[in-house]
Short mmCIF file of C-alpha atoms in Angstrom, two decimals:
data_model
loop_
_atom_site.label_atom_id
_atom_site.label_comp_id
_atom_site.label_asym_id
_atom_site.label_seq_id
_atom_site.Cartn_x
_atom_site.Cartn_y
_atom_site.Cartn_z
CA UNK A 161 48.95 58.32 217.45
CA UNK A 162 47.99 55.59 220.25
CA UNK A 163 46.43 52.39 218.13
CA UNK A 164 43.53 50.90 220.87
CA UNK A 165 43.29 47.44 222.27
CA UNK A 166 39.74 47.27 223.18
CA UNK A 167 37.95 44.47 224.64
CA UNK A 168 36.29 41.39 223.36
CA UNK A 169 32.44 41.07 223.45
CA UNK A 170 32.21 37.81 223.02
CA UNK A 171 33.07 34.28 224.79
CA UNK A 172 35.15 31.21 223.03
CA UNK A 173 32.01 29.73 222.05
CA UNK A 174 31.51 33.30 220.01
CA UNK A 175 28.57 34.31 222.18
CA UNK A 176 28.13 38.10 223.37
CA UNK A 177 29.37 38.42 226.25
CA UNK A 178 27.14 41.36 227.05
CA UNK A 179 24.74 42.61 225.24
CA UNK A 180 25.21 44.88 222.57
CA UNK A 181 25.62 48.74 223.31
CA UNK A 182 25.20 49.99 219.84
CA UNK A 183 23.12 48.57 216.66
CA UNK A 184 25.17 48.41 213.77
CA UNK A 185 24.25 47.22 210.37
CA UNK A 186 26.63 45.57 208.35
CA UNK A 187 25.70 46.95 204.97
CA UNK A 188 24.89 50.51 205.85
CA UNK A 189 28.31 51.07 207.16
CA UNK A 190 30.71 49.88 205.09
CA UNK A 191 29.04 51.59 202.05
CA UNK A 192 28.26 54.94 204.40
CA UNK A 193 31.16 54.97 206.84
CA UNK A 194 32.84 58.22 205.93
CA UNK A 195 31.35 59.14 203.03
CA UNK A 196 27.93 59.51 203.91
CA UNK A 197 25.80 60.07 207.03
CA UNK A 198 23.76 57.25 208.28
CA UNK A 199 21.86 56.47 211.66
CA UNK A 200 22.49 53.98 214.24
CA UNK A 201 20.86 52.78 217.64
CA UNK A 202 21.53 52.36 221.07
CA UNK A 203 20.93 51.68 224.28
CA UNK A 204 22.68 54.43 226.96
CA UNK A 205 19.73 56.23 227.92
CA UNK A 206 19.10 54.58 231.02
CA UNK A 207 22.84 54.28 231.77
CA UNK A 208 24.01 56.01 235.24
CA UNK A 209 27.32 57.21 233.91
CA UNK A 210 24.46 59.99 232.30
CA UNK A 211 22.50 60.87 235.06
CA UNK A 212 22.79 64.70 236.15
CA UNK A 213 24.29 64.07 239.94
CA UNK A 214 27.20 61.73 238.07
CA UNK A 215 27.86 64.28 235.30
CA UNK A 216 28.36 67.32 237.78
CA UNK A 217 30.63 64.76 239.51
CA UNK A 218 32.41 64.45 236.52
CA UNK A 219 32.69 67.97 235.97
CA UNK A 220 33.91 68.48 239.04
CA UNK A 221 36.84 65.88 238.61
CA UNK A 222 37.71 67.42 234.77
CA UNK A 223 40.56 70.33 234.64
CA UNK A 224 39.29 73.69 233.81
CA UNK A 225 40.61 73.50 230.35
CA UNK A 226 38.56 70.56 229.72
CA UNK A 227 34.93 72.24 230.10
CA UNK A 228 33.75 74.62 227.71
CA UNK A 229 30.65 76.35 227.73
CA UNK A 230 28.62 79.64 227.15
CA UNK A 231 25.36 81.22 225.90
CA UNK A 232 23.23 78.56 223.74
CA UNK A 233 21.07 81.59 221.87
CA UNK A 234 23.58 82.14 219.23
CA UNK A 235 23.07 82.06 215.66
CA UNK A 236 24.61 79.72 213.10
CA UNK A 237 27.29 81.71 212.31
CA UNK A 238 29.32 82.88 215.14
CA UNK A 239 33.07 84.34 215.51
CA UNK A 240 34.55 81.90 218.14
CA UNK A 241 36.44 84.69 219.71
CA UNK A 242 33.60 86.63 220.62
CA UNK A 243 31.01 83.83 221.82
CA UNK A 244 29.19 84.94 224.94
CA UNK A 245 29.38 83.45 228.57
CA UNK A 246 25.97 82.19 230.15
CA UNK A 247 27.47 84.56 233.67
CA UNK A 248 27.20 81.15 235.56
CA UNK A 249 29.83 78.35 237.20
CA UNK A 250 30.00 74.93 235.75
CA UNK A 251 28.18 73.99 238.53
CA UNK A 252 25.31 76.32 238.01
CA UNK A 253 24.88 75.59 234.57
CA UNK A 254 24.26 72.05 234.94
CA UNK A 255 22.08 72.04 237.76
CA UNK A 256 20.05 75.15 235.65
CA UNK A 257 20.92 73.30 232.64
CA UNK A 258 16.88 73.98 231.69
CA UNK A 259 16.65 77.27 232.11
CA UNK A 260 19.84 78.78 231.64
CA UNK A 261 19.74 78.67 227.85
CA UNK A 262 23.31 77.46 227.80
CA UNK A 263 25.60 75.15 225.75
CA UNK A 264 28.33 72.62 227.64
CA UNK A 265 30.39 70.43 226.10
CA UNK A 266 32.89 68.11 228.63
CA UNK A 267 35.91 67.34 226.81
CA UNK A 268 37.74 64.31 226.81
CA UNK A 269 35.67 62.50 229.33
CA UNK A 270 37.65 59.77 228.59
CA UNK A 271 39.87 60.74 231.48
CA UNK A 272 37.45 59.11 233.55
CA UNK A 273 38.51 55.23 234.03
CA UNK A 274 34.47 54.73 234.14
CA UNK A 275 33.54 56.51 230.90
CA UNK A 276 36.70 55.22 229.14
CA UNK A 277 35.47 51.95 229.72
CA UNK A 278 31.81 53.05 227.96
CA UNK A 279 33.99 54.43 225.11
CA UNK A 280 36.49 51.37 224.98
CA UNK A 281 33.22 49.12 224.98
CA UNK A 282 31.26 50.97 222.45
CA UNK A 283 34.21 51.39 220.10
CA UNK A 284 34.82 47.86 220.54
CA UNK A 285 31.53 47.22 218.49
CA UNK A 286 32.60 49.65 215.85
CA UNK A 287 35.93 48.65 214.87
CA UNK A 288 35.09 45.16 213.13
CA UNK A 289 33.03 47.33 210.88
CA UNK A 290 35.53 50.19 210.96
CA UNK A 291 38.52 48.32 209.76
CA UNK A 292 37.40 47.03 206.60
CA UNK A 293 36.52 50.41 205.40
CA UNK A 294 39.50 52.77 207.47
CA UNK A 295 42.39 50.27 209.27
CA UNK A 296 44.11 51.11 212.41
CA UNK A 297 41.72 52.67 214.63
CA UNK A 298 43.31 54.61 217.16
CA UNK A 299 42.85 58.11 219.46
CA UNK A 300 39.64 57.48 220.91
CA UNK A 301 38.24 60.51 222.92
CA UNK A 302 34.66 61.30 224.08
CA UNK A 303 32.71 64.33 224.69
CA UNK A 304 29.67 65.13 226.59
CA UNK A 305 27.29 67.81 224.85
CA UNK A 306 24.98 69.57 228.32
CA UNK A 307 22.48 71.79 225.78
CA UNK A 308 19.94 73.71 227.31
CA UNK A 309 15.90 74.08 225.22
CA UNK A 310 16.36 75.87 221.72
CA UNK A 311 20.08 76.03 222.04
CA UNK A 312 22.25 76.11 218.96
CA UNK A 313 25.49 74.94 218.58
CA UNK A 314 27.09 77.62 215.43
CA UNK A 315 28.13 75.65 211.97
CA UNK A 316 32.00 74.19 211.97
CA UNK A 317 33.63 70.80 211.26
CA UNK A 318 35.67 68.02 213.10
CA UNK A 319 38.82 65.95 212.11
CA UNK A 320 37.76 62.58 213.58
CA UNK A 321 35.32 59.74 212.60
CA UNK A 322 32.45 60.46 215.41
CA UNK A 323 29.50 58.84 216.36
CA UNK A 324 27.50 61.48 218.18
CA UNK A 325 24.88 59.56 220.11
CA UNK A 326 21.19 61.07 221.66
CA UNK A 327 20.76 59.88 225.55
CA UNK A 328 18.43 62.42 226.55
CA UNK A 329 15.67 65.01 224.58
CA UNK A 330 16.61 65.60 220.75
CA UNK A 331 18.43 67.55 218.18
CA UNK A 332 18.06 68.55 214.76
CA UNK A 333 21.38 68.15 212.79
CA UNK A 334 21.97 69.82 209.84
CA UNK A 335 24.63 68.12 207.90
CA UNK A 336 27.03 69.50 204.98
CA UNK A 337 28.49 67.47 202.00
CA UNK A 338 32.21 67.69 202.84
CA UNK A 339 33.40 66.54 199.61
CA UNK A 340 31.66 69.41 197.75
CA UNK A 341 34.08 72.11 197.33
CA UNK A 342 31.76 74.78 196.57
CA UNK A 343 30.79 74.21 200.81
CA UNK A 344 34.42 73.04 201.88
CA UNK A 345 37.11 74.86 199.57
CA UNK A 346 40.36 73.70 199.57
CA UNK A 347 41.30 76.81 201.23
CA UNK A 348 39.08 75.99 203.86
CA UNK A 349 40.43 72.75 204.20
CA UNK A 350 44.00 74.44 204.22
CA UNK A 351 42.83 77.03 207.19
CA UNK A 352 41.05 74.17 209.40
CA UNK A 353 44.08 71.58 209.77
CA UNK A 354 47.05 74.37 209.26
CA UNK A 355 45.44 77.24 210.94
CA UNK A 356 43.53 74.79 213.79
CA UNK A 357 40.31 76.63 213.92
CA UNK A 358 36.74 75.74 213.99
CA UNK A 359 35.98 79.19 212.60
CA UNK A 360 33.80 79.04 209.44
CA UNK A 361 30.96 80.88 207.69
CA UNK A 362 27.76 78.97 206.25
CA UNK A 363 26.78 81.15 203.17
CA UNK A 364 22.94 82.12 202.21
CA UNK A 365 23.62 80.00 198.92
CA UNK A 366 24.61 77.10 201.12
CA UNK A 367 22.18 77.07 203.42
CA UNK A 368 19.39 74.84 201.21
CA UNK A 369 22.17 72.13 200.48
CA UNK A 370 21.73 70.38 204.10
CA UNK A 371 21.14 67.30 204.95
CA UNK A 372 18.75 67.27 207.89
CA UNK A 373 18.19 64.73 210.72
CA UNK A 374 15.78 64.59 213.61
CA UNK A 375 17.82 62.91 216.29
CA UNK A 376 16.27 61.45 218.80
CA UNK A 377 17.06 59.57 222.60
CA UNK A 378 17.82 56.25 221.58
CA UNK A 379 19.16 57.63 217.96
CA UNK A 380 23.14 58.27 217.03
CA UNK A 381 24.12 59.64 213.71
CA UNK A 382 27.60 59.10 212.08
CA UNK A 383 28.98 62.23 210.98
CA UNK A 384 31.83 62.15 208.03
CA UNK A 385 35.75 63.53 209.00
CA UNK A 386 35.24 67.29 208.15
CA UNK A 387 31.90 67.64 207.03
CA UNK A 388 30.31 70.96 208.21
CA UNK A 389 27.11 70.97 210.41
CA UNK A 390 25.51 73.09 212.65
CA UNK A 391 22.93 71.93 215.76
CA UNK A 392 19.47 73.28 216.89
CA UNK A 393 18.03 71.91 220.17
CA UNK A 394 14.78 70.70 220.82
CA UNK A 395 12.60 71.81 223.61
CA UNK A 396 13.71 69.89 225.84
CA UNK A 397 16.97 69.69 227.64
CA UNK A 398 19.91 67.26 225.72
CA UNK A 399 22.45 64.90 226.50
CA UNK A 400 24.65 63.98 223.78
CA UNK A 401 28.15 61.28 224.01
CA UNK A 402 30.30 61.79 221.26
CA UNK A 403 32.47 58.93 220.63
CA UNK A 404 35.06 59.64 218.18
CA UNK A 405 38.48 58.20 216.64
CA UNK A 406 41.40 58.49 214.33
CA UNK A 407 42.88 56.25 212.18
CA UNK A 408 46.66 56.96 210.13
CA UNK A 409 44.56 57.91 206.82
CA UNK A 410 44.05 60.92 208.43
CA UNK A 411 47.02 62.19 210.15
CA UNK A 412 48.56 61.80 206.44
CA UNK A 413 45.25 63.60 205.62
CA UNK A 414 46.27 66.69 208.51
CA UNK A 415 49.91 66.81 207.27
CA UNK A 416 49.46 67.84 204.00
CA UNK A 417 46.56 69.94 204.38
CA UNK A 418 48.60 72.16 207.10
CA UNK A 419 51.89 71.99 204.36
CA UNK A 420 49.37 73.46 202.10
CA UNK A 421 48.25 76.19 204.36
CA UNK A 422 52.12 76.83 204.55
CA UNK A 423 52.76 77.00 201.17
CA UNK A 424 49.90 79.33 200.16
CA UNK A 425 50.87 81.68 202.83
CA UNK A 426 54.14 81.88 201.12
CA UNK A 427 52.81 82.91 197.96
CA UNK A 428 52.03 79.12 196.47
CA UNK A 429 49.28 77.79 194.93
CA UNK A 430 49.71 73.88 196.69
CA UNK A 431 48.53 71.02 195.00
CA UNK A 432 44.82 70.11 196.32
CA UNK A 433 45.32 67.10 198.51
CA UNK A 434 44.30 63.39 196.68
CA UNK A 435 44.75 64.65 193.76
CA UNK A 436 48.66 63.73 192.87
CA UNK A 437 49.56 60.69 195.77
CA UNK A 438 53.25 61.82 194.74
CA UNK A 439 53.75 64.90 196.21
CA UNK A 440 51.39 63.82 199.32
CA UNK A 441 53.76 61.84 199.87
CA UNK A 442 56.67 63.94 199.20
CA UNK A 443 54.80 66.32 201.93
CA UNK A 444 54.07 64.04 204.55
CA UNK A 445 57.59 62.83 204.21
CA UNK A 446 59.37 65.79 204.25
CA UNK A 447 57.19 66.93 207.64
CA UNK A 448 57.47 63.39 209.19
CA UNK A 449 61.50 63.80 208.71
CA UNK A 450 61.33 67.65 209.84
CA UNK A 451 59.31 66.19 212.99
CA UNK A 452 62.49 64.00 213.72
CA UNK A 453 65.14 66.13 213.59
CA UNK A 454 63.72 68.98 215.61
CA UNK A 455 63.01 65.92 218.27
CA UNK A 456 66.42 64.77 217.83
CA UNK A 457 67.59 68.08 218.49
CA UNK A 458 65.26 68.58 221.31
CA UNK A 459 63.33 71.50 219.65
CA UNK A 460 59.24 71.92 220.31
CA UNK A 461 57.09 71.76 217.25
#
């Protein structure tokens, strides 16, 4: 994990020393921040790093692996393997972007010195909140959603904190309870951080138990670490910056969900994770010291 030294916004005299990219509210977060959804605002849609000529730039600059995109006319639940290609370039998909019916997402944007600035200053404004609830933010990446009218992006979940913020047309967001284990088993849990797939399947008795936000230009919505969600677009064409982190909580979080996967593949029936701090330790231990010696011994893990 890289911890992040992000810049001050503000002067000696404690003025801002720009003004503020994101509004934050005190309250809301530290009683929300991963545990609950909540809105934010903020002020990047006018900013040039998101008009369409400097995003195909960026494209452009971005490795292959970097840029994923296909059909956006799928339905909610959707086998990754077998997720259809719009039959266009990069290139052609932005600049048809509102026709195509197509959904892009450019991957760790961050890359960019000019857009890891824009992350580095709008995480900047999240971490005094961030650290009173979740210390030692660190692994900052950021994401460009491209999402053509109507487009859906299928249900899954994410292992960062992310702050998915609306620059351009709107979304509605339907958002899962992560913590309720009749949504997210433990096995599902298991298969996410020790399998590494998105893959998952929203059941018919599920479906009712969302909660549902309009998002809007202007709008950003915190989503929770590993709370399940799935995306329709409105009718017009979005823009979405995902700014997103880690903090150590959560690689202890990763490590003994995957030593659980392990363990039930062999037959076990692991321990759910939080539930006896003892033998989370005992697993993150055991990996962090099985990590070491394959390094010392130059093996690949």
């Amino acid at each position: 994990m890289n911890s992040l030294t992000l810049p001050s916004h503000a002067t000696v005299d404690g003025t801002a020393a720009n003004p503020a990219l994101l509004e934050l509210e005190s309250s809301t977060f530290e009683t929300h921040f991963n545990r609950q959804p909540f809105l934010i605002g903020h002020h990047l849609c006018d900013h040039s790093l998101f008009q369409f000529d400097r995003l195909l730039e960026l494209a452009k600059s971005l490795p292959e692996e970097m840029i994923e995109y296909n059909a956006g006319n799928l339905p909610v639940n959707q086998d990754q393997q077998l997720t259809p290609r719009n039959g266009l370039s990069v290139e052609e998909t932005i600049r048809r972007i509102e026709s195509c019916k197509s959904w892009m997402v450019l991957k760790h944007v961050e890359k960019d010195p000019t857009y890891r600035q824009l992350l580095h200053d709008c995480l900047a404004e999240v971490k005094p909140y961030s650290e009173r609830v979740v210390p030692g933010m660190c692994d900052a990446y950021a994401y460009i959603f491209m999402t053509s009218p109507g487009s859906v992006t299928p249900y899954h979940m994410d292992p960062e904190h992310n702050f998915l913020l609306q620059i351009r047309g709107s979304k509605t967001v339907h958002l899962f309870d992560g913590r309720d284990r009749s949504i997210v088993s433990e096995r599902d849990l298991e298969t996410f951080y020790g399998a590494v797939t998105r893959q998952m399947e929203l059941t018919d008795e599920n479906r009712h138990k969302s909660m549902v936000f309009d998002l809007q230009a202007g709008q950003g919505l915190h989503f929770p670490v590993t709370y399940p969600h799935w995306v329709q677009n409105g009718n017009a064409v979005s823009i979405s910056f995902s700014i997103t982190f880690r903090t150590p909580d959560l690689e202890r979080r990763k490590t003994v969900y995957s030593m659980n996967h392990q363990q039930r593949l062999r037959g076990g029936e692991p321990t759910p994770y939080g539930v006896s701090p003892w033998k989370d330790s005992l697993k993150f231990n055991s990996f962090r010291l099985w990590r070491k010696a394959n390094s010392l011994l130059g093996r690949s893990i």
